[in-house]
PDB file of C-alpha atoms in Angstrom:
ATOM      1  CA  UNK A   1       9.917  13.143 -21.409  1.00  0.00           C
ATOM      2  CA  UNK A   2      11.919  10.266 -23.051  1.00  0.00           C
ATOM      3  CA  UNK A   3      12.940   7.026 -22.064  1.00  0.00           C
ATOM      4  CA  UNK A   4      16.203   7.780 -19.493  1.00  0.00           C
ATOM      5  CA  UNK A   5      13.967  10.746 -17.898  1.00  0.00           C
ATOM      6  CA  UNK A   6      11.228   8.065 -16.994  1.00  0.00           C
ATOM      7  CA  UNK A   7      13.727   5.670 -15.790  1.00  0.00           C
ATOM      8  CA  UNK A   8      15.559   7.868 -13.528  1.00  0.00           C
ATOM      9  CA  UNK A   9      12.016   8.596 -11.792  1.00  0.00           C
ATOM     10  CA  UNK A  10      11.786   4.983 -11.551  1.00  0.00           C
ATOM     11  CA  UNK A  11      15.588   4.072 -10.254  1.00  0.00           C
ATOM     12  CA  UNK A  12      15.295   7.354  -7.869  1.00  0.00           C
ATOM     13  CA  UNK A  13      12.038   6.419  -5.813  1.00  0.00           C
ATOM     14  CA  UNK A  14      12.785   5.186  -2.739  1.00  0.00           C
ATOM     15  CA  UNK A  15      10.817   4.032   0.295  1.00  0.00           C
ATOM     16  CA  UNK A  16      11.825   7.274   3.056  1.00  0.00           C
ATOM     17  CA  UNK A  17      10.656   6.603   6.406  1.00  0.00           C
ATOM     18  CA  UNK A  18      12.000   9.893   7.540  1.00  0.00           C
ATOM     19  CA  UNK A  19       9.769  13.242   6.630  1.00  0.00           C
ATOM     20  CA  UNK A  20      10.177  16.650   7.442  1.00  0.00           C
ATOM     21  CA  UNK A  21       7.268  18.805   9.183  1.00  0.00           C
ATOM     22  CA  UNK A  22       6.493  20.406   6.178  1.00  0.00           C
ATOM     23  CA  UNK A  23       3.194  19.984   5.202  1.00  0.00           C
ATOM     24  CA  UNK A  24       1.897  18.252   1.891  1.00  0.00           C
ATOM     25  CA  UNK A  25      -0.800  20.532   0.188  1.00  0.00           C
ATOM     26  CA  UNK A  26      -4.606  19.292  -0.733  1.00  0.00           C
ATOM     27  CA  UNK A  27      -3.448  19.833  -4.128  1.00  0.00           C
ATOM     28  CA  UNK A  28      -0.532  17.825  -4.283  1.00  0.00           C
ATOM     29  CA  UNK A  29      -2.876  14.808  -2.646  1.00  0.00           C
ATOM     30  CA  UNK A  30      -5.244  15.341  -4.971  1.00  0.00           C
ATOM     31  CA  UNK A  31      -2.690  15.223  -8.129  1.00  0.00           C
ATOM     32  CA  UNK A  32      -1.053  12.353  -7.228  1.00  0.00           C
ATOM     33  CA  UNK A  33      -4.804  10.616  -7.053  1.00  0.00           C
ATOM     34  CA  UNK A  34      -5.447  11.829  -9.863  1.00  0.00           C
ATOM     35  CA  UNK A  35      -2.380   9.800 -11.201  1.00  0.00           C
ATOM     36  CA  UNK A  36      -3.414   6.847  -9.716  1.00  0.00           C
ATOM     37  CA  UNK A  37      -6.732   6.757 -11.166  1.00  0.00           C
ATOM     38  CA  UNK A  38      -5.090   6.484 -14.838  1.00  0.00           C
ATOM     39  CA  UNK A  39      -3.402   3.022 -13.708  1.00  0.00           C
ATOM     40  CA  UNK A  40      -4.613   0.147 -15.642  1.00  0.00           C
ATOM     41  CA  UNK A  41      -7.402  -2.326 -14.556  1.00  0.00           C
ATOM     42  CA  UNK A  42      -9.076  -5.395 -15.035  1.00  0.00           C
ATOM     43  CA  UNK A  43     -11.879  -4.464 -17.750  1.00  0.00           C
ATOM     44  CA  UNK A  44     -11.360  -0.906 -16.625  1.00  0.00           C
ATOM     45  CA  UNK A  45     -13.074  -1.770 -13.347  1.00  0.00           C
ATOM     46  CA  UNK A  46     -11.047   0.541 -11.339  1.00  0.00           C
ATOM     47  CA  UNK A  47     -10.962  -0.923  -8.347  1.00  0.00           C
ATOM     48  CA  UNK A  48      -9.719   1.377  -6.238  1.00  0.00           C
ATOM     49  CA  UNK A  49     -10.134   3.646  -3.598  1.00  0.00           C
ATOM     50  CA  UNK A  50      -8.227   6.443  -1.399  1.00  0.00           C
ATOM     51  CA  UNK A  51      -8.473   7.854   2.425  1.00  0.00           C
ATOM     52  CA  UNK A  52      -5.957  10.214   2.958  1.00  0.00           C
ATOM     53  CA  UNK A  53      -5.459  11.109   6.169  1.00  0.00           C
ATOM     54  CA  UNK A  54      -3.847  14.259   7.230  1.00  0.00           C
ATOM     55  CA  UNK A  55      -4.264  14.812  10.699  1.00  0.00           C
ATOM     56  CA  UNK A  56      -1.285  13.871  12.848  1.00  0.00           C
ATOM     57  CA  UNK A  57      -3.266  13.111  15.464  1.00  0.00           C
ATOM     58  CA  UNK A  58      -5.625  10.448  14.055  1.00  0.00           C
ATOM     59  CA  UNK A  59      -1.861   9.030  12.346  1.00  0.00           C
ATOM     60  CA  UNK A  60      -0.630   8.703  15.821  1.00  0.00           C
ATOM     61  CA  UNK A  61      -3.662   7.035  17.232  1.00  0.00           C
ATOM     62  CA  UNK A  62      -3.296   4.370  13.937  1.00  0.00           C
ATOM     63  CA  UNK A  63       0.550   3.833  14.892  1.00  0.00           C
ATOM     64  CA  UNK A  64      -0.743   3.013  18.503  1.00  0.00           C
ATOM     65  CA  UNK A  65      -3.849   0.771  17.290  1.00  0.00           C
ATOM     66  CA  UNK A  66      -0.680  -1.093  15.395  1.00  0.00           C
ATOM     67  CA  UNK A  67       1.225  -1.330  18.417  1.00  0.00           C
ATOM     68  CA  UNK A  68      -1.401  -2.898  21.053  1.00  0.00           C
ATOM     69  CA  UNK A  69      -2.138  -5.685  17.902  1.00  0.00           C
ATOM     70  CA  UNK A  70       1.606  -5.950  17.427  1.00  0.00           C
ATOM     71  CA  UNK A  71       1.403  -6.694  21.711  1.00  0.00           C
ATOM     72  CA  UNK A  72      -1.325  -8.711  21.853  1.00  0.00           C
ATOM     73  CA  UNK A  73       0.734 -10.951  18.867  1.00  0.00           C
ATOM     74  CA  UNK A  74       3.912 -10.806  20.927  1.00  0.00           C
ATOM     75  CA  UNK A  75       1.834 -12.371  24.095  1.00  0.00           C
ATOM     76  CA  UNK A  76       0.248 -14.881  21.963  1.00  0.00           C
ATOM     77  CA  UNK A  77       3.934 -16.185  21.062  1.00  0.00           C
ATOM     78  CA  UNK A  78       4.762 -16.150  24.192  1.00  0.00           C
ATOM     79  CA  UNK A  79       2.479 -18.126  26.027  1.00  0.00           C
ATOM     80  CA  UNK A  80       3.745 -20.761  23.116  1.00  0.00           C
ATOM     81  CA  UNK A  81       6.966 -20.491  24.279  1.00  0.00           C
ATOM     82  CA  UNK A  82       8.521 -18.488  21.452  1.00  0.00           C
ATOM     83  CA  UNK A  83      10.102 -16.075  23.508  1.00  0.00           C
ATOM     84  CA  UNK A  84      13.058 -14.966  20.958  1.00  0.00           C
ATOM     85  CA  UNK A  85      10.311 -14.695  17.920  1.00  0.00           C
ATOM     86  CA  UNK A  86       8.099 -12.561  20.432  1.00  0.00           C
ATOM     87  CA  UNK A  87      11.296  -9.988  20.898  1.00  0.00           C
ATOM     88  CA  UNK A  88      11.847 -10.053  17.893  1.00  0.00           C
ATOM     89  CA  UNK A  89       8.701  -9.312  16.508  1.00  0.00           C
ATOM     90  CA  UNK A  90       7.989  -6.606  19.003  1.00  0.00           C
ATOM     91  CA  UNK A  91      11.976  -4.970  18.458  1.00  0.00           C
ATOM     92  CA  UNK A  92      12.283  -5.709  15.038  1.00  0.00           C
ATOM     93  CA  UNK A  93       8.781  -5.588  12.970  1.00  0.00           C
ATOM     94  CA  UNK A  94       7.408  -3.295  15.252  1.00  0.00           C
ATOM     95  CA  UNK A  95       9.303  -0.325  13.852  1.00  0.00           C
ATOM     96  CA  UNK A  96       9.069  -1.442  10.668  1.00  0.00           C
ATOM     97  CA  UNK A  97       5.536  -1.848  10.879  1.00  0.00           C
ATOM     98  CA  UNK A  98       5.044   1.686  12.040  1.00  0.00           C
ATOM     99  CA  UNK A  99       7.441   3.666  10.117  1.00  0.00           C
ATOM    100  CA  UNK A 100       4.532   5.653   9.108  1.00  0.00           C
ATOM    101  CA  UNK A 101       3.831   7.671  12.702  1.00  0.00           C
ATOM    102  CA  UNK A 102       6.133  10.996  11.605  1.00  0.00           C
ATOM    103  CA  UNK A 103       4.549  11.217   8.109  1.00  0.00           C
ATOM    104  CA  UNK A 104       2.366  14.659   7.580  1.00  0.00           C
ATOM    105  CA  UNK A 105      -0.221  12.243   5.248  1.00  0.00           C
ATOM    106  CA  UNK A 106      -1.030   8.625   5.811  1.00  0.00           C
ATOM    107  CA  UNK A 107      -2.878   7.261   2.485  1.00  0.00           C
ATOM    108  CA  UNK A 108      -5.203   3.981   3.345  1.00  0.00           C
ATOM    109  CA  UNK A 109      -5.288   2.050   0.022  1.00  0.00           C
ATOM    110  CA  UNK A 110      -8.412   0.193  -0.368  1.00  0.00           C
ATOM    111  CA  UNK A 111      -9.237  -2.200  -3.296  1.00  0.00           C
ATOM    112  CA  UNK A 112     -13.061  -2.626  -3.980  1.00  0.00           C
ATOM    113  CA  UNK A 113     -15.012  -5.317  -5.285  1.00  0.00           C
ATOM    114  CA  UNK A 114     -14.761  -6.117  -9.020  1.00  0.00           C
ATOM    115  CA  UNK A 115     -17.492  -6.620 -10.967  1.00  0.00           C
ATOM    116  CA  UNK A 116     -17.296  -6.406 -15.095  1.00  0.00           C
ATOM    117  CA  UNK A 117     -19.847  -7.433 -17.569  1.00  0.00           C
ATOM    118  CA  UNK A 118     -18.029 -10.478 -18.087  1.00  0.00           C
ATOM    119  CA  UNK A 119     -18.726 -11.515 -14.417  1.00  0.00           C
ATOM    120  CA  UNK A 120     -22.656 -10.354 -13.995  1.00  0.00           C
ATOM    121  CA  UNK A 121     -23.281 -12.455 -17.829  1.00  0.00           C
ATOM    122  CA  UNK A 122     -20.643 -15.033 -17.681  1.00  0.00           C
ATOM    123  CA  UNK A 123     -18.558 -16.195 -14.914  1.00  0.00           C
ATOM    124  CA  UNK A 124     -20.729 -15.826 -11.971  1.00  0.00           C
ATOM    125  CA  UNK A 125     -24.059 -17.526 -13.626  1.00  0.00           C
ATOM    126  CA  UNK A 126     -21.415 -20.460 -14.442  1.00  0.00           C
ATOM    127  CA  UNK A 127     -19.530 -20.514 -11.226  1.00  0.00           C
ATOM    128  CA  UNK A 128     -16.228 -19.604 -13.332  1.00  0.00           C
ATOM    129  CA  UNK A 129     -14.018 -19.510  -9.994  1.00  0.00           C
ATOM    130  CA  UNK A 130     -14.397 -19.119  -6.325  1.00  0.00           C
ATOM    131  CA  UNK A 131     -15.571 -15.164  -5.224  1.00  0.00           C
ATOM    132  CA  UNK A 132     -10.909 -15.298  -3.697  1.00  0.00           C
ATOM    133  CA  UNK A 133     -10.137 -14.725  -7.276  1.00  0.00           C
ATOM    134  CA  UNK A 134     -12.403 -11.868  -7.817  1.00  0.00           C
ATOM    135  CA  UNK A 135     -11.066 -10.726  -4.623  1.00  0.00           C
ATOM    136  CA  UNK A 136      -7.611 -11.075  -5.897  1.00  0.00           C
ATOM    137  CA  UNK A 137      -8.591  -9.354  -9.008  1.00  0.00           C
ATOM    138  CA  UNK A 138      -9.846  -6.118  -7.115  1.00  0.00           C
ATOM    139  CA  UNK A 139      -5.913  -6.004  -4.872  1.00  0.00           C
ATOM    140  CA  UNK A 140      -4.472  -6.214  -8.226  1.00  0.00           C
ATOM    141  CA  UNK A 141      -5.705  -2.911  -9.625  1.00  0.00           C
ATOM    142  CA  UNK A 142      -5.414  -1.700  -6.567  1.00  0.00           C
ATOM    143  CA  UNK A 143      -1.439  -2.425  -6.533  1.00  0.00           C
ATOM    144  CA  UNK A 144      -1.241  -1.059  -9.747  1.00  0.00           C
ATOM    145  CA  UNK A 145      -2.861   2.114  -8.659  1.00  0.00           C
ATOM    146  CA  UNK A 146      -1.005   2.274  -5.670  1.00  0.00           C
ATOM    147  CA  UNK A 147       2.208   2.425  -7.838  1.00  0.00           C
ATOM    148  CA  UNK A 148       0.838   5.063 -10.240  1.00  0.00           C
ATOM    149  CA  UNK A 149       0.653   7.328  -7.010  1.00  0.00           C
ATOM    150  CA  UNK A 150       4.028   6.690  -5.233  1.00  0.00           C
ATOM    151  CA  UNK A 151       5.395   7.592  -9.095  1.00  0.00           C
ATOM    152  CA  UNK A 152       3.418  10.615  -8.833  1.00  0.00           C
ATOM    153  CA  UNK A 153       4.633  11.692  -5.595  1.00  0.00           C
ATOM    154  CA  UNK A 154       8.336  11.321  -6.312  1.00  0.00           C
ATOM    155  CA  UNK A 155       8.392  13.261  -9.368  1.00  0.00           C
ATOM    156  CA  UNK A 156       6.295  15.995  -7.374  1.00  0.00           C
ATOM    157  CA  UNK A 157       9.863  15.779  -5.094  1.00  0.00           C
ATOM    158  CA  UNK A 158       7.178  13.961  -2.364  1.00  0.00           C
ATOM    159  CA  UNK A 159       8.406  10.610  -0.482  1.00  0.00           C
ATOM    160  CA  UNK A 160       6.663   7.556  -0.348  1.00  0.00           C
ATOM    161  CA  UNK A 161       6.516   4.329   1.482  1.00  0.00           C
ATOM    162  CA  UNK A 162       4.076   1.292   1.584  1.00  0.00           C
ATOM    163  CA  UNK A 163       3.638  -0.686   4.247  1.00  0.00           C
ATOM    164  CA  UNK A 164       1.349  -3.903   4.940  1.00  0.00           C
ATOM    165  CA  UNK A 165       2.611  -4.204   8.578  1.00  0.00           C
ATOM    166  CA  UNK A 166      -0.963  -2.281  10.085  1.00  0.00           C
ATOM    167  CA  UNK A 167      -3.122  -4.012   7.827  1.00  0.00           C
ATOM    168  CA  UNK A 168      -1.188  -7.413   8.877  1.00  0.00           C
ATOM    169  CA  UNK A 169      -1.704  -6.508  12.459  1.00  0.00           C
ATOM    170  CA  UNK A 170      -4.713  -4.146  12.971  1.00  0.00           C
ATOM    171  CA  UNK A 171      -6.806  -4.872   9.313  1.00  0.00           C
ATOM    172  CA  UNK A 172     -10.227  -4.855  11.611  1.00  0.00           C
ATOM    173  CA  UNK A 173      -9.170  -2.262  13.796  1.00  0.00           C
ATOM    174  CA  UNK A 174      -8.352   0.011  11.157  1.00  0.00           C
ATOM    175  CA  UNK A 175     -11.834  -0.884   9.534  1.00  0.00           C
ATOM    176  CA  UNK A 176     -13.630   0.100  12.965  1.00  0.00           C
ATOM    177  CA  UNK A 177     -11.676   3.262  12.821  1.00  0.00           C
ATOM    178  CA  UNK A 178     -11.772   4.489   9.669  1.00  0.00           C
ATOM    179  CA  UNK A 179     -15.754   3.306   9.031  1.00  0.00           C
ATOM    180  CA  UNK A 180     -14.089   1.654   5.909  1.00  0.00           C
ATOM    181  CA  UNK A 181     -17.277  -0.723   3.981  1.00  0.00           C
ATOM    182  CA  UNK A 182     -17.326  -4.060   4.639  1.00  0.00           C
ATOM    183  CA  UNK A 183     -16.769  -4.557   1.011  1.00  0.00           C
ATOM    184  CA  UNK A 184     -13.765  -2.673   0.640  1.00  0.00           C
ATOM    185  CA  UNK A 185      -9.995  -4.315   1.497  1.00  0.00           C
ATOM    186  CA  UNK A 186      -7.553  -2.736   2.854  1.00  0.00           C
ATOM    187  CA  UNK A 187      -4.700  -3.132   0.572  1.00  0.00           C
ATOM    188  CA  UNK A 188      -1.674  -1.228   2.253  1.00  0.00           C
ATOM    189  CA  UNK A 189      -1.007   2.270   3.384  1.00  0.00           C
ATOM    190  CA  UNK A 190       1.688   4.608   2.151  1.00  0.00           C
ATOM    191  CA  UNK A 191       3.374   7.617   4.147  1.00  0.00           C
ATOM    192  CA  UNK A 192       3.538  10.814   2.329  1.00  0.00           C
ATOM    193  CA  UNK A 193       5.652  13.378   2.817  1.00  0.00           C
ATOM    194  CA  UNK A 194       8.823  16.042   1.849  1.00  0.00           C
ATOM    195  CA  UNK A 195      11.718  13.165   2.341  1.00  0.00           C
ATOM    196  CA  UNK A 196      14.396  14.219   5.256  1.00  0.00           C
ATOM    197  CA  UNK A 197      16.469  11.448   4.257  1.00  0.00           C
ATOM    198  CA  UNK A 198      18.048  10.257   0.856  1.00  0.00           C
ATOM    199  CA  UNK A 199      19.201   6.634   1.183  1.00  0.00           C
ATOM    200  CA  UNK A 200      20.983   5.032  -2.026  1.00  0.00           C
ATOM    201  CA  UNK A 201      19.502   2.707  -4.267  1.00  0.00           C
ATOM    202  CA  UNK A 202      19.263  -1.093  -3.038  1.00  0.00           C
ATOM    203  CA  UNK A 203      20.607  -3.887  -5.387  1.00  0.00           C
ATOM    204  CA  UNK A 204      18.174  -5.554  -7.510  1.00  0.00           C
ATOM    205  CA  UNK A 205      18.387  -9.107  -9.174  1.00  0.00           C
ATOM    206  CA  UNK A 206      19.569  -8.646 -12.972  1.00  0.00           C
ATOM    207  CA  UNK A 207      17.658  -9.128 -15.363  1.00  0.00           C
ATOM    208  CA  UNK A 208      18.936 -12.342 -17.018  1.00  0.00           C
ATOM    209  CA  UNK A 209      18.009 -13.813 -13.090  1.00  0.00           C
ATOM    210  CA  UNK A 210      14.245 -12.760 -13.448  1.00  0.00           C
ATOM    211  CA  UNK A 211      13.197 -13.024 -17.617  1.00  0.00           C
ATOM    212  CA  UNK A 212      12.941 -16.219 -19.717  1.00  0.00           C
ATOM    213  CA  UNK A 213      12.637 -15.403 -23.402  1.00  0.00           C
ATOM    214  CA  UNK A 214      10.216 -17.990 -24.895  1.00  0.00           C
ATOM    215  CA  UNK A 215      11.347 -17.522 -28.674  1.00  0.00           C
TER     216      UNK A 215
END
């Protein structure tokens, strides 16, 4: 592959909210895992870690756990007297948030603890930083992971989209559910699927808006 081959893959992606029925094979999940495993990580911790969840049924019941969280939320803002940013939240994020429920595969990206030999013999005997930033350190990975796979999945002709919206809402819930550790996160989910949509690319900042050159 050279350089304009990779780049179209990368300009092409987009987040589809819209699948068809068709049904994404074991074999295609397990390719584009095996993808994500190759993604860089802090002292090759790799910490990362995939449910993929296939049944439509159990997906539906997630979208609804969502929902009631998304409710209970809404009610919460409204006994505060923010009426319009309860609406709103229930006729504007709620879709959003659950743009998931039609996908044939929901993927639950989890980032798990870090732990290098640089932490066990350095940084933890000397207190190095609070246990956040080795939380941070695990999402990281995770993220970068997460982007292997979506990667994988378009070039497989596959749609992706990640979403934060359930963890945001239902992270405990979805713990409950799912009998995900205690020492896991929850770092998003992505819907996978054939894409029955094909919306144009969105505009991105240029370039000279986001680098500084330090000569």
């Amino acid at each position: 592959m050279d350089y304009q081959q990779f780049k179209n893959i990368l300009l092409d992606r987009r987040s589809i909210r819209n699948f068809t029925e068709q049904a994404v094979s074991l074999e295609d999940i397990r390719d584009i895992i095996d993808c994500a495993r190759y993604a860089p990580s802090d002292t090759n911790s790799q910490t990362w870690k995939f449910i993929a969840i296939t049944n439509k049924a159990k997906i539906k019941e997630i979208e609804q756990i969502t929902w009631q969280q998304l409710h209970i939320c809404a009610e919460a803002a409204d006994k505060k007297g923010l009426n319009r940013e309860s609406r709103l939240l229930i006729k504007s994020f709620g879709p959003y948030a659950t743009a998931f429920s039609d996908a044939p595969v929901l993927i639950i990206c989890l980032a798990t603890p870090y732990t290098s030999k640089f932490r066990d013999k350095i940084f933890d005997p000397i207190h190095f930083v609070d246990e956040a930033v080795w939380e941070e350190e695990g999402i990281k990975s995770s993220c970068l992971a997460s982007q292997n796979l979506m990667l994988a999945a378009h070039a497989k002709g596959l749609a992706t989209c990640p979403m934060t919206g359930p963890v945001l809402l239902a992270k405990d819930q979805l713990r409950e559910y799912l009998n995900i550790p205690a020492e896991c996160q929850i770092n998003m989910v992505i819907s996978l699927g054939f894409p029955a949509e094909t919306p144009g690319r969105l505009a991105r900042k240029e370039v000279d808006e986001i680098l500084t050159i330090v000569d």
